[in-house]
mmCIF file of C-alpha atoms and ligand atoms in Angstrom:
data_model
loop_
_atom_site.group_PDB
_atom_site.id
_atom_site.type_symbol
_atom_site.label_atom_id
_atom_site.label_comp_id
_atom_site.label_asym_id
_atom_site.label_seq_id
_atom_site.Cartn_x
_atom_site.Cartn_y
_atom_site.Cartn_z
ATOM 1 C CA UNK A 1 -8.279 -29.650 -115.754
ATOM 2 C CA UNK A 2 -4.699 -29.211 -114.526
ATOM 3 C CA UNK A 3 -4.708 -27.233 -111.297
ATOM 4 C CA UNK A 4 -2.283 -24.590 -110.216
ATOM 5 C CA UNK A 5 1.562 -24.917 -110.180
ATOM 6 C CA UNK A 6 3.843 -23.119 -107.790
ATOM 7 C CA UNK A 7 6.874 -22.220 -110.073
ATOM 8 C CA UNK A 8 7.179 -18.710 -108.649
ATOM 9 C CA UNK A 9 5.274 -16.804 -106.107
ATOM 10 C CA UNK A 10 5.178 -14.102 -108.898
ATOM 11 C CA UNK A 11 2.487 -16.348 -110.649
ATOM 12 C CA UNK A 12 0.199 -16.099 -107.627
ATOM 13 C CA UNK A 13 -1.964 -13.083 -106.671
ATOM 14 C CA UNK A 14 -1.227 -11.131 -103.462
ATOM 15 C CA UNK A 15 -4.540 -12.373 -102.131
ATOM 16 C CA UNK A 16 -3.504 -15.994 -102.729
ATOM 17 C CA UNK A 17 -0.063 -15.515 -101.140
ATOM 18 C CA UNK A 18 -1.421 -13.730 -98.070
ATOM 19 C CA UNK A 19 -4.148 -16.502 -97.662
ATOM 20 C CA UNK A 20 -1.357 -19.107 -97.782
ATOM 21 C CA UNK A 21 0.741 -17.275 -95.120
ATOM 22 C CA UNK A 22 -2.418 -16.931 -92.763
ATOM 23 C CA UNK A 23 -3.082 -20.617 -93.230
ATOM 24 C CA UNK A 24 0.554 -21.522 -92.491
ATOM 25 C CA UNK A 25 0.409 -19.478 -89.298
ATOM 26 C CA UNK A 26 -2.761 -21.284 -88.199
ATOM 27 C CA UNK A 27 -1.288 -24.717 -88.969
ATOM 28 C CA UNK A 28 1.800 -23.909 -86.960
ATOM 29 C CA UNK A 29 -0.300 -22.637 -83.981
ATOM 30 C CA UNK A 30 -2.543 -25.701 -84.287
ATOM 31 C CA UNK A 31 -5.539 -23.457 -84.921
ATOM 32 C CA UNK A 32 -6.033 -25.631 -87.969
ATOM 33 C CA UNK A 33 -5.490 -29.373 -87.787
ATOM 34 C CA UNK A 34 -6.266 -30.997 -91.210
ATOM 35 C CA UNK A 35 -4.681 -34.163 -89.922
ATOM 36 C CA UNK A 36 -5.710 -36.599 -92.695
ATOM 37 C CA UNK A 37 -6.547 -33.962 -95.372
ATOM 38 C CA UNK A 38 -3.824 -35.505 -97.754
ATOM 39 C CA UNK A 39 -4.610 -39.167 -97.082
ATOM 40 C CA UNK A 40 -3.909 -41.272 -100.210
ATOM 41 C CA UNK A 41 -2.174 -38.384 -101.866
ATOM 42 C CA UNK A 42 1.420 -38.784 -103.284
ATOM 43 C CA UNK A 43 4.044 -36.166 -103.927
ATOM 44 C CA UNK A 44 6.814 -37.078 -106.310
ATOM 45 C CA UNK A 45 9.930 -35.148 -105.720
ATOM 46 C CA UNK A 46 12.815 -34.937 -108.322
ATOM 47 C CA UNK A 47 16.144 -33.663 -106.857
ATOM 48 C CA UNK A 48 18.786 -32.900 -109.475
ATOM 49 C CA UNK A 49 20.705 -31.121 -106.568
ATOM 50 C CA UNK A 50 21.263 -31.780 -102.866
ATOM 51 C CA UNK A 51 19.074 -30.636 -100.047
ATOM 52 C CA UNK A 52 18.607 -30.924 -96.268
ATOM 53 C CA UNK A 53 15.653 -28.683 -95.569
ATOM 54 C CA UNK A 54 13.501 -28.839 -98.748
ATOM 55 C CA UNK A 55 13.484 -32.597 -98.981
ATOM 56 C CA UNK A 56 12.915 -33.239 -95.288
ATOM 57 C CA UNK A 57 10.190 -30.621 -94.767
ATOM 58 C CA UNK A 58 8.263 -31.732 -97.809
ATOM 59 C CA UNK A 59 8.399 -35.389 -96.716
ATOM 60 C CA UNK A 60 7.297 -34.387 -93.124
ATOM 61 C CA UNK A 61 4.526 -32.110 -94.446
ATOM 62 C CA UNK A 62 3.063 -34.911 -96.569
ATOM 63 C CA UNK A 63 3.347 -37.362 -93.631
ATOM 64 C CA UNK A 64 1.772 -34.974 -91.146
ATOM 65 C CA UNK A 65 -1.454 -34.837 -93.332
ATOM 66 C CA UNK A 66 -1.611 -38.577 -94.073
ATOM 67 C CA UNK A 67 0.061 -38.437 -97.507
ATOM 68 C CA UNK A 68 3.268 -39.857 -98.835
ATOM 69 C CA UNK A 69 6.346 -38.325 -100.617
ATOM 70 C CA UNK A 70 8.680 -40.258 -103.070
ATOM 71 C CA UNK A 71 12.035 -38.902 -103.788
ATOM 72 C CA UNK A 72 14.063 -39.474 -106.909
ATOM 73 C CA UNK A 73 17.557 -38.398 -107.727
ATOM 74 C CA UNK A 74 18.257 -38.494 -111.560
ATOM 75 C CA UNK A 75 21.670 -39.894 -112.295
ATOM 76 C CA UNK A 76 21.787 -41.494 -108.828
ATOM 77 C CA UNK A 77 19.235 -44.306 -108.577
ATOM 78 C CA UNK A 78 17.102 -42.751 -111.313
ATOM 79 C CA UNK A 79 17.919 -42.228 -114.973
ATOM 80 C CA UNK A 80 19.660 -38.998 -116.018
ATOM 81 C CA UNK A 81 17.097 -36.711 -117.770
ATOM 82 C CA UNK A 82 17.503 -34.851 -120.998
ATOM 83 C CA UNK A 83 15.577 -31.602 -121.168
ATOM 84 C CA UNK A 84 16.449 -30.318 -124.629
ATOM 85 C CA UNK A 85 13.890 -30.551 -127.458
ATOM 86 C CA UNK A 86 14.615 -32.487 -130.574
ATOM 87 C CA UNK A 87 17.964 -33.684 -129.443
ATOM 88 C CA UNK A 88 19.613 -36.942 -130.526
ATOM 89 C CA UNK A 89 20.013 -38.611 -127.146
ATOM 90 C CA UNK A 90 23.353 -40.277 -127.717
ATOM 91 C CA UNK A 91 24.971 -38.806 -124.512
ATOM 92 C CA UNK A 92 24.510 -39.636 -120.813
ATOM 93 C CA UNK A 93 20.843 -39.043 -120.488
ATOM 94 C CA UNK A 94 18.710 -42.111 -120.995
ATOM 95 C CA UNK A 95 15.287 -40.539 -120.134
ATOM 96 C CA UNK A 96 13.602 -37.472 -121.722
ATOM 97 C CA UNK A 97 11.821 -34.972 -119.634
ATOM 98 C CA UNK A 98 8.613 -35.465 -121.736
ATOM 99 C CA UNK A 99 8.377 -39.176 -120.717
ATOM 100 C CA UNK A 100 9.596 -38.431 -117.102
ATOM 101 C CA UNK A 101 6.937 -35.796 -116.393
ATOM 102 C CA UNK A 102 4.045 -37.718 -118.223
ATOM 103 C CA UNK A 103 4.865 -40.957 -116.329
ATOM 104 C CA UNK A 104 5.339 -39.372 -112.894
ATOM 105 C CA UNK A 105 2.080 -37.527 -113.321
ATOM 106 C CA UNK A 106 0.307 -40.907 -113.754
ATOM 107 C CA UNK A 107 1.750 -42.152 -110.374
ATOM 108 C CA UNK A 108 1.228 -39.120 -108.099
ATOM 109 C CA UNK A 109 -0.882 -36.100 -107.346
ATOM 110 C CA UNK A 110 1.917 -33.410 -107.707
ATOM 111 C CA UNK A 111 5.425 -33.271 -108.999
ATOM 112 C CA UNK A 112 8.102 -31.166 -107.169
ATOM 113 C CA UNK A 113 11.477 -30.460 -108.729
ATOM 114 C CA UNK A 114 14.771 -28.952 -107.687
ATOM 115 C CA UNK A 115 17.170 -28.085 -110.485
ATOM 116 C CA UNK A 116 19.974 -25.524 -110.197
ATOM 117 C CA UNK A 117 21.548 -23.849 -113.173
ATOM 118 C CA UNK A 118 23.656 -26.141 -115.483
ATOM 119 C CA UNK A 119 23.900 -23.940 -118.633
ATOM 120 C CA UNK A 120 27.034 -22.216 -119.826
ATOM 121 C CA UNK A 121 25.514 -18.717 -120.349
ATOM 122 C CA UNK A 122 23.116 -16.773 -118.222
ATOM 123 C CA UNK A 123 20.963 -16.146 -121.281
ATOM 124 C CA UNK A 124 20.340 -19.853 -121.478
ATOM 125 C CA UNK A 125 20.223 -20.538 -117.681
ATOM 126 C CA UNK A 126 17.763 -17.813 -117.010
ATOM 127 C CA UNK A 127 15.155 -19.600 -119.151
ATOM 128 C CA UNK A 128 14.760 -22.128 -116.286
ATOM 129 C CA UNK A 129 14.023 -24.864 -118.765
ATOM 130 C CA UNK A 130 14.081 -27.896 -116.430
ATOM 131 C CA UNK A 131 11.317 -26.614 -114.084
ATOM 132 C CA UNK A 132 9.285 -25.180 -117.038
ATOM 133 C CA UNK A 133 9.696 -28.496 -118.900
ATOM 134 C CA UNK A 134 8.192 -30.517 -116.021
ATOM 135 C CA UNK A 135 5.272 -28.011 -115.811
ATOM 136 C CA UNK A 136 4.656 -28.199 -119.664
ATOM 137 C CA UNK A 137 4.568 -31.935 -119.811
ATOM 138 C CA UNK A 138 2.879 -32.814 -116.422
ATOM 139 C CA UNK A 139 -0.877 -32.775 -116.026
ATOM 140 C CA UNK A 140 -0.697 -32.651 -112.310
ATOM 141 C CA UNK A 141 0.513 -29.531 -110.341
ATOM 142 C CA UNK A 142 4.314 -28.832 -110.296
ATOM 143 C CA UNK A 143 6.104 -27.272 -107.354
ATOM 144 C CA UNK A 144 9.368 -25.565 -107.747
ATOM 145 C CA UNK A 145 11.787 -26.678 -104.998
ATOM 146 C CA UNK A 146 14.479 -24.165 -106.196
ATOM 147 C CA UNK A 147 15.345 -23.490 -109.912
ATOM 148 C CA UNK A 148 17.724 -21.096 -111.553
ATOM 149 C CA UNK A 149 15.483 -18.184 -111.022
ATOM 150 C CA UNK A 150 13.234 -18.780 -108.060
ATOM 151 C CA UNK A 151 12.905 -20.638 -104.684
ATOM 152 C CA UNK A 152 9.181 -19.817 -103.924
ATOM 153 C CA UNK A 153 8.830 -22.172 -100.854
ATOM 154 C CA UNK A 154 11.787 -20.377 -99.271
ATOM 155 C CA UNK A 155 10.171 -16.973 -100.080
ATOM 156 C CA UNK A 156 6.866 -18.069 -98.298
ATOM 157 C CA UNK A 157 8.900 -19.221 -95.208
ATOM 158 C CA UNK A 158 10.778 -15.948 -95.273
ATOM 159 C CA UNK A 159 7.580 -13.860 -95.405
ATOM 160 C CA UNK A 160 6.021 -16.006 -92.656
ATOM 161 C CA UNK A 161 9.097 -15.419 -90.395
ATOM 162 C CA UNK A 162 9.076 -11.662 -90.913
ATOM 163 C CA UNK A 163 5.285 -11.550 -90.179
ATOM 164 C CA UNK A 164 5.821 -13.618 -86.974
ATOM 165 C CA UNK A 165 8.451 -11.125 -85.781
ATOM 166 C CA UNK A 166 6.931 -7.846 -86.863
ATOM 167 C CA UNK A 167 3.245 -8.494 -87.413
ATOM 168 C CA UNK A 168 1.300 -8.015 -90.622
ATOM 169 C CA UNK A 169 1.645 -4.126 -90.963
ATOM 170 C CA UNK A 170 5.195 -3.926 -92.200
ATOM 171 C CA UNK A 171 5.021 -0.388 -93.488
ATOM 172 C CA UNK A 172 8.195 1.457 -92.737
ATOM 173 C CA UNK A 173 10.188 -1.629 -91.830
ATOM 174 C CA UNK A 174 13.551 -1.790 -93.531
ATOM 175 C CA UNK A 175 14.553 -5.011 -95.200
ATOM 176 C CA UNK A 176 18.103 -5.408 -96.429
ATOM 177 C CA UNK A 177 19.209 -8.141 -98.870
ATOM 178 C CA UNK A 178 22.867 -8.246 -98.253
ATOM 179 C CA UNK A 179 25.213 -9.852 -100.800
ATOM 180 C CA UNK A 180 27.881 -12.008 -98.958
ATOM 181 C CA UNK A 181 31.266 -13.297 -100.134
ATOM 182 C CA UNK A 182 31.294 -17.075 -100.745
ATOM 183 C CA UNK A 183 33.996 -19.335 -102.241
ATOM 184 C CA UNK A 184 31.703 -20.331 -105.124
ATOM 185 C CA UNK A 185 29.254 -18.340 -107.309
ATOM 186 C CA UNK A 186 25.766 -19.274 -106.096
ATOM 187 C CA UNK A 187 22.396 -18.936 -107.862
ATOM 188 C CA UNK A 188 20.192 -15.822 -107.536
ATOM 189 C CA UNK A 189 16.902 -17.827 -106.801
ATOM 190 C CA UNK A 190 16.980 -17.282 -103.061
ATOM 191 C CA UNK A 191 17.863 -13.576 -102.991
ATOM 192 C CA UNK A 192 15.407 -12.766 -105.768
ATOM 193 C CA UNK A 193 12.713 -14.731 -104.012
ATOM 194 C CA UNK A 194 13.516 -13.159 -100.588
ATOM 195 C CA UNK A 195 13.395 -9.548 -101.970
ATOM 196 C CA UNK A 196 10.122 -10.369 -103.821
ATOM 197 C CA UNK A 197 8.627 -11.639 -100.570
ATOM 198 C CA UNK A 198 9.674 -8.545 -98.597
ATOM 199 C CA UNK A 199 8.343 -6.307 -101.390
ATOM 200 C CA UNK A 200 5.031 -7.998 -101.381
ATOM 201 C CA UNK A 201 4.814 -7.332 -97.661
ATOM 202 C CA UNK A 202 5.201 -3.627 -98.264
ATOM 203 C CA UNK A 203 8.689 -3.233 -96.670
ATOM 204 C CA UNK A 204 11.434 -0.666 -97.455
ATOM 205 C CA UNK A 205 13.674 -2.962 -99.581
ATOM 206 C CA UNK A 206 17.327 -2.224 -99.982
ATOM 207 C CA UNK A 207 19.493 -4.567 -102.094
ATOM 208 C CA UNK A 208 23.242 -4.224 -101.183
ATOM 209 C CA UNK A 209 25.923 -5.701 -103.196
ATOM 210 C CA UNK A 210 29.253 -4.847 -104.687
ATOM 211 C CA UNK A 211 29.479 -3.450 -108.332
ATOM 212 C CA UNK A 212 29.074 -6.243 -110.805
ATOM 213 C CA UNK A 213 26.558 -8.224 -108.734
ATOM 214 C CA UNK A 214 23.211 -6.821 -109.851
ATOM 215 C CA UNK A 215 20.317 -9.184 -109.840
ATOM 216 C CA UNK A 216 18.742 -10.064 -113.152
ATOM 217 C CA UNK A 217 16.996 -6.831 -114.423
ATOM 218 C CA UNK A 218 13.698 -8.842 -114.709
ATOM 219 C CA UNK A 219 13.978 -9.723 -111.014
ATOM 220 C CA UNK A 220 14.482 -6.109 -109.985
ATOM 221 C CA UNK A 221 11.495 -5.168 -112.098
ATOM 222 C CA UNK A 222 9.367 -7.863 -110.385
ATOM 223 C CA UNK A 223 10.488 -6.493 -106.984
ATOM 224 C CA UNK A 224 9.610 -2.982 -107.930
ATOM 225 C CA UNK A 225 6.117 -4.117 -109.355
ATOM 226 C CA UNK A 226 5.406 -5.724 -105.966
ATOM 227 C CA UNK A 227 6.368 -2.662 -104.034
ATOM 228 C CA UNK A 228 4.205 -0.483 -106.385
ATOM 229 C CA UNK A 229 1.311 -2.555 -105.364
ATOM 230 C CA UNK A 230 2.177 -2.861 -101.678
ATOM 231 C CA UNK A 231 3.342 0.702 -101.054
ATOM 232 C CA UNK A 232 6.987 -0.098 -100.051
ATOM 233 C CA UNK A 233 10.157 1.469 -101.484
ATOM 234 C CA UNK A 234 13.278 0.254 -103.374
ATOM 235 C CA UNK A 235 16.939 1.247 -103.265
ATOM 236 C CA UNK A 236 20.305 -0.279 -104.065
ATOM 237 C CA UNK A 237 23.530 0.290 -102.230
ATOM 238 C CA UNK A 238 27.253 -0.694 -102.840
ATOM 239 C CA UNK A 239 27.981 0.126 -99.124
ATOM 240 C CA UNK A 240 27.154 -2.630 -96.779
ATOM 241 C CA UNK A 241 27.627 -0.658 -93.502
ATOM 242 C CA UNK A 242 25.474 2.101 -94.723
ATOM 243 C CA UNK A 243 22.791 -0.314 -95.957
ATOM 244 C CA UNK A 244 22.514 -2.361 -92.762
ATOM 245 C CA UNK A 245 22.295 0.779 -90.540
ATOM 246 C CA UNK A 246 18.701 1.013 -89.011
ATOM 247 C CA UNK A 247 17.665 -2.255 -90.711
ATOM 248 C CA UNK A 248 14.818 -4.291 -89.270
ATOM 249 C CA UNK A 249 15.811 -7.346 -91.204
ATOM 250 C CA UNK A 250 19.284 -8.199 -92.537
ATOM 251 C CA UNK A 251 18.913 -11.102 -95.076
ATOM 252 C CA UNK A 252 22.478 -12.214 -96.028
ATOM 253 C CA UNK A 253 22.982 -14.351 -99.097
ATOM 254 C CA UNK A 254 25.728 -14.810 -101.662
ATOM 255 C CA UNK A 255 25.156 -14.992 -105.401
ATOM 256 C CA UNK A 256 27.543 -15.106 -108.437
ATOM 257 C CA UNK A 257 28.051 -12.307 -110.947
ATOM 258 C CA UNK A 258 25.555 -12.657 -113.706
ATOM 259 C CA UNK A 259 27.540 -10.538 -115.955
ATOM 260 C CA UNK A 260 30.377 -13.006 -115.705
ATOM 261 C CA UNK A 261 28.253 -16.158 -115.504
ATOM 262 C CA UNK A 262 30.035 -19.109 -117.182
ATOM 263 C CA UNK A 263 33.486 -17.446 -116.927
ATOM 264 C CA UNK A 264 34.748 -18.896 -113.701
ATOM 265 C CA UNK A 265 38.140 -17.276 -113.434
ATOM 266 C CA UNK A 266 36.906 -13.726 -114.159
ATOM 267 C CA UNK A 267 33.958 -14.300 -111.854
ATOM 268 C CA UNK A 268 36.158 -15.376 -108.942
ATOM 269 C CA UNK A 269 38.446 -12.413 -109.586
ATOM 270 C CA UNK A 270 35.487 -10.101 -109.359
ATOM 271 C CA UNK A 271 34.309 -11.695 -106.090
ATOM 272 C CA UNK A 272 37.751 -11.887 -104.462
ATOM 273 C CA UNK A 273 38.161 -8.295 -103.050
ATOM 274 C CA UNK A 274 34.861 -8.474 -101.213
ATOM 275 C CA UNK A 275 35.501 -11.028 -98.374
ATOM 276 C CA UNK A 276 34.485 -8.234 -95.890
ATOM 277 C CA UNK A 277 30.843 -8.521 -97.105
ATOM 278 C CA UNK A 278 30.097 -10.660 -94.049
ATOM 279 C CA UNK A 279 27.549 -9.957 -91.365
ATOM 280 C CA UNK A 280 29.166 -9.530 -87.920
ATOM 281 C CA UNK A 281 28.033 -8.393 -84.502
ATOM 282 C CA UNK A 282 29.012 -4.783 -85.166
ATOM 283 C CA UNK A 283 26.844 -4.666 -88.291
ATOM 284 C CA UNK A 284 23.993 -6.174 -86.331
ATOM 285 C CA UNK A 285 24.546 -3.638 -83.539
ATOM 286 C CA UNK A 286 24.030 -0.938 -86.080
ATOM 287 C CA UNK A 287 20.419 -2.204 -86.973
ATOM 288 C CA UNK A 288 17.402 -0.451 -85.552
ATOM 289 C CA UNK A 289 17.810 -0.368 -81.684
ATOM 290 C CA UNK A 290 20.481 -3.012 -82.228
ATOM 291 C CA UNK A 291 17.553 -5.438 -82.447
ATOM 292 C CA UNK A 292 17.204 -6.142 -86.217
ATOM 293 C CA UNK A 293 16.827 -9.847 -87.089
ATOM 294 C CA UNK A 294 19.403 -11.881 -89.117
ATOM 295 C CA UNK A 295 17.932 -14.135 -91.834
ATOM 296 C CA UNK A 296 19.580 -16.697 -94.090
ATOM 297 C CA UNK A 297 17.974 -19.672 -96.014
ATOM 298 C CA UNK A 298 20.585 -22.130 -94.878
ATOM 299 C CA UNK A 299 22.858 -23.938 -95.374
ATOM 300 C CA UNK A 300 25.267 -21.101 -94.291
ATOM 301 C CA UNK A 301 28.994 -21.051 -94.113
ATOM 302 C CA UNK A 302 29.905 -19.924 -90.578
ATOM 303 C CA UNK A 303 32.453 -17.169 -90.288
ATOM 304 C CA UNK A 304 32.379 -16.584 -94.110
ATOM 305 C CA UNK A 305 28.866 -15.291 -94.704
ATOM 306 C CA UNK A 306 27.982 -14.529 -91.018
ATOM 307 C CA UNK A 307 29.920 -14.888 -87.744
ATOM 308 C CA UNK A 308 29.302 -17.347 -85.080
ATOM 309 C CA UNK A 309 28.418 -14.511 -82.777
ATOM 310 C CA UNK A 310 25.568 -13.347 -85.000
ATOM 311 C CA UNK A 311 24.171 -16.920 -85.440
ATOM 312 C CA UNK A 312 24.457 -17.549 -81.648
ATOM 313 C CA UNK A 313 23.391 -14.099 -80.625
ATOM 314 C CA UNK A 314 19.942 -12.524 -80.161
ATOM 315 C CA UNK A 315 19.526 -11.542 -83.775
ATOM 316 C CA UNK A 316 19.413 -14.881 -85.597
ATOM 317 C CA UNK A 317 15.967 -16.379 -86.717
ATOM 318 C CA UNK A 318 17.492 -18.814 -89.149
ATOM 319 C CA UNK A 319 16.095 -21.840 -87.253
ATOM 320 C CA UNK A 320 12.590 -20.409 -87.112
ATOM 321 C CA UNK A 321 12.924 -19.656 -90.926
ATOM 322 C CA UNK A 322 13.838 -23.374 -91.597
ATOM 323 C CA UNK A 323 10.931 -24.468 -89.399
ATOM 324 C CA UNK A 324 8.512 -22.204 -91.226
ATOM 325 C CA UNK A 325 9.418 -24.102 -94.531
ATOM 326 C CA UNK A 326 7.412 -26.992 -93.082
ATOM 327 C CA UNK A 327 4.333 -24.894 -92.134
ATOM 328 C CA UNK A 328 4.369 -22.830 -95.370
ATOM 329 C CA UNK A 329 4.553 -26.058 -97.401
ATOM 330 C CA UNK A 330 1.817 -27.691 -95.364
ATOM 331 C CA UNK A 331 -0.371 -24.823 -96.278
ATOM 332 C CA UNK A 332 0.657 -25.003 -99.926
ATOM 333 C CA UNK A 333 0.142 -28.808 -100.227
ATOM 334 C CA UNK A 334 -3.334 -28.546 -98.462
ATOM 335 C CA UNK A 335 -4.258 -25.775 -100.854
ATOM 336 C CA UNK A 336 -3.014 -27.665 -104.008
ATOM 337 C CA UNK A 337 -4.028 -31.110 -103.088
ATOM 338 C CA UNK A 338 -6.516 -30.893 -100.227
ATOM 339 C CA UNK A 339 -9.480 -31.116 -102.356
ATOM 340 C CA UNK A 340 -10.979 -27.775 -101.416
HETATM 341 N N1 CP B 1 17.020 -23.545 -97.825
HETATM 342 C C1 CP B 1 16.954 -24.748 -98.490
HETATM 343 O O1 CP B 1 16.413 -24.816 -99.578
HETATM 344 O O2 CP B 1 17.716 -25.690 -97.836
HETATM 345 P P1 CP B 1 18.167 -26.988 -98.553
HETATM 346 O O3 CP B 1 19.049 -26.629 -99.774
HETATM 347 O O4 CP B 1 18.829 -27.881 -97.501
HETATM 348 O O5 CP B 1 16.922 -27.658 -99.117
#
């Protein structure tokens, strides 16, 4: 029988997620060793888009537990992949996702996929067909390395970092997801996953963004569902200064307007007036006791999304966040492939 996928943390129960976070903390502190627990196991990673942290941390996680990771880049050393059903394949793609997923599943113990949005409309992109296609046609577990809608491994590392800083009782702690200006319209996978992570932890979640930059309504509904279970609260704000005041966590992330998805000139025009949506020292000074933490998934554009002063100041935990990708993914791989 096929074991569990991790396409989104939404698909896992609160108990399962909290157990993963506890295990990640034990692995980081060396309270659990599990040195050879993945000996002979192979993770097949398919990257349709670039990565520094995700690729490296998964390769290192497999290595640390005696396993091995193989990395493929379709269109660059591996065949371009077609994901549409019943299509006449007379364009660039030489390989169909059906064969790609079935064959990779014969070679390894899990498949992991990164695929950012490529569609022309949000209606199409939001279906997340590439990651779902791999999951449908693979008979080994599939891990999402960031798709159009979710970046679950980032969400796990974000939750781990918040718990490290503030403990496991996060009632009353204010988490602000702060939209940031960026020269390009970016996907909503990270902001949605970060807000879902904070909601699961029972925080007071505020999503701050200029008008026209709402998250997908289904993602907001998922955040609210998590908060209903965890006991936290939800608010939205169009005023960044007001939102970050008294915050415990400021999580900056840019994302493109979903209303204007696929209409690049109109989307750029909508984003243009909001260059001041950047986290600087004054905004971090206004957090609770001037001691809120600054989070970002990385890579981050210095002095566009956040100032040098914040990244080099006492607030930034971005390197811990990136390190925690490794430990959260060690816990994930041991749970999926460790034979327990
Ligand atoms: N945060 C993150 O996923 O980083 P990479 O894009 O470098 O993998």
